[in-house]
Coordinates of C-alpha atoms in Angstrom, one line a residue:
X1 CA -29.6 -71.5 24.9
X2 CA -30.8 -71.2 21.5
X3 CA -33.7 -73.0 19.8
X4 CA -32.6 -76.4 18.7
X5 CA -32.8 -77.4 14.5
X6 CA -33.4 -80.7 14.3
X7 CA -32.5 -81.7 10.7
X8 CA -34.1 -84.7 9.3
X9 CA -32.6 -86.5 6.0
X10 CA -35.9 -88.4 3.5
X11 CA -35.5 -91.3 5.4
X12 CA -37.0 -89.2 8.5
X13 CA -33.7 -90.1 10.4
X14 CA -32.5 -86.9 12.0
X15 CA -29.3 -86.0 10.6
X16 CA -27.5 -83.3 12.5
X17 CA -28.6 -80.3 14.9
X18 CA -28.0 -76.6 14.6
X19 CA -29.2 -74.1 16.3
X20 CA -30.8 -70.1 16.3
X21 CA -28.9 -68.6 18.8
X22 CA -30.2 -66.4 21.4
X23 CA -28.5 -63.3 20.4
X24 CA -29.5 -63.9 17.0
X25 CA -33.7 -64.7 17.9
X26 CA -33.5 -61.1 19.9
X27 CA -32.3 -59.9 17.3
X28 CA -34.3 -60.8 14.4
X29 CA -37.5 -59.8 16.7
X30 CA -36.9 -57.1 18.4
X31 CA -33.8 -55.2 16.5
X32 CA -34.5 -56.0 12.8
X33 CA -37.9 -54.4 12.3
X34 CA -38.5 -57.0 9.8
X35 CA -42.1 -57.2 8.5
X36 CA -44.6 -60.1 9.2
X37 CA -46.3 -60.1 6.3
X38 CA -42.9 -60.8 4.3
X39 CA -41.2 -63.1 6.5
X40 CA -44.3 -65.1 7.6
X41 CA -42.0 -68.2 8.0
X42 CA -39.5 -66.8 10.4
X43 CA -42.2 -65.2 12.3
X44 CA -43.1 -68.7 13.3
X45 CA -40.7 -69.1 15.4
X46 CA -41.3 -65.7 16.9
X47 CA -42.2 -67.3 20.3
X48 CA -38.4 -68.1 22.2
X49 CA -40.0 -70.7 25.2
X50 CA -43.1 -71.9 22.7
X51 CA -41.9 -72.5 19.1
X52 CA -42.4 -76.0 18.2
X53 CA -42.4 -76.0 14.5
X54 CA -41.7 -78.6 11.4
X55 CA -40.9 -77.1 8.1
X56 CA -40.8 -79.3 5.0
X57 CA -41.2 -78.5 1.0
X58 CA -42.3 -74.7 0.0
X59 CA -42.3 -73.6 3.7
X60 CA -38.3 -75.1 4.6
X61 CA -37.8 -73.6 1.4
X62 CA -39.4 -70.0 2.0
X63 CA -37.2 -70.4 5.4
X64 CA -34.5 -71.1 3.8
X65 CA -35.0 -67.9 1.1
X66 CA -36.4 -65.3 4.4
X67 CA -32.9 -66.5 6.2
X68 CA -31.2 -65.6 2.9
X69 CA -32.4 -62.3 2.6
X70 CA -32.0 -61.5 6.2
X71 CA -28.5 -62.8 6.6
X72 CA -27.5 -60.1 3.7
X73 CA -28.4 -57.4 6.0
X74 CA -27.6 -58.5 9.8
X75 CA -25.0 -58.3 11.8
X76 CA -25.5 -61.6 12.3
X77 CA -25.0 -63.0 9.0
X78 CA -22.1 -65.3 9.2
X79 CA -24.6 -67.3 11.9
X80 CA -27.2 -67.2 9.2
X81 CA -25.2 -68.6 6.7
X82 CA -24.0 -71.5 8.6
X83 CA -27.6 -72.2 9.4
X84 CA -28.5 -71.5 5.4
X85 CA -25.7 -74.2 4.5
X86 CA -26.8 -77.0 7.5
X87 CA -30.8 -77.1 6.1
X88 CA -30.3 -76.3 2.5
X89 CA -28.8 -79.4 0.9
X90 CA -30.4 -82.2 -1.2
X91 CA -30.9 -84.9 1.2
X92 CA -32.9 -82.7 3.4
X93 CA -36.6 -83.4 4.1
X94 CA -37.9 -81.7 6.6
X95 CA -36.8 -79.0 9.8
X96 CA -37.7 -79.3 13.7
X97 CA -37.6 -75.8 15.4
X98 CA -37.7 -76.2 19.4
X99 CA -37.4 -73.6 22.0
X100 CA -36.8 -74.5 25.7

């Protein structure tokens, strides 16, 4: 199992759920060599069994832009697109990031 993206519309009324799949968290963490201090958002969710995060204004959007710029270099960027396309629309408030 992956961790869960609980998408929430400005009425707070979740929306839809994706998800981070396992493969992909491994790999953003332990394969990428991605640096903290430039991806401060994704690192946030760094912690499989712990995360429990809610990202809304500048931080869903500097998500949105780290996932971006990740997804152009990973093998795994056809995942982070999908992702990308679920949380970036217009009617989008806010993000919920659970782990198991």
């Amino acid at each position: 199992m992956g961790l869960d993206i609980s998408i929430y519309n400005k009425d707070g009324t979740s929306t839809d759920v994706t998800e981070i799949s396992e493969n992909l968290h491994y790999w953003l963490f332990n394969l990428a060599h991605l640096d903290k201090g430039r991806f401060r958002t994704i690192f946030r969710v760094q912690d499989y069994y712990l995360t429990d995060v809610e990202l809304s204004g500048t931080e869903l959007v500097s998500f949105i832009n780290e996932l971006k710029e990740i997804g152009k270099k990973s093998p795994y960027g056809k995942e982070i697109e999908q992702i990308v396309n679920c949380i970036n629309t217009t009617n989008i408030s806010k993000i919920r990031i659970t782990g198991d």
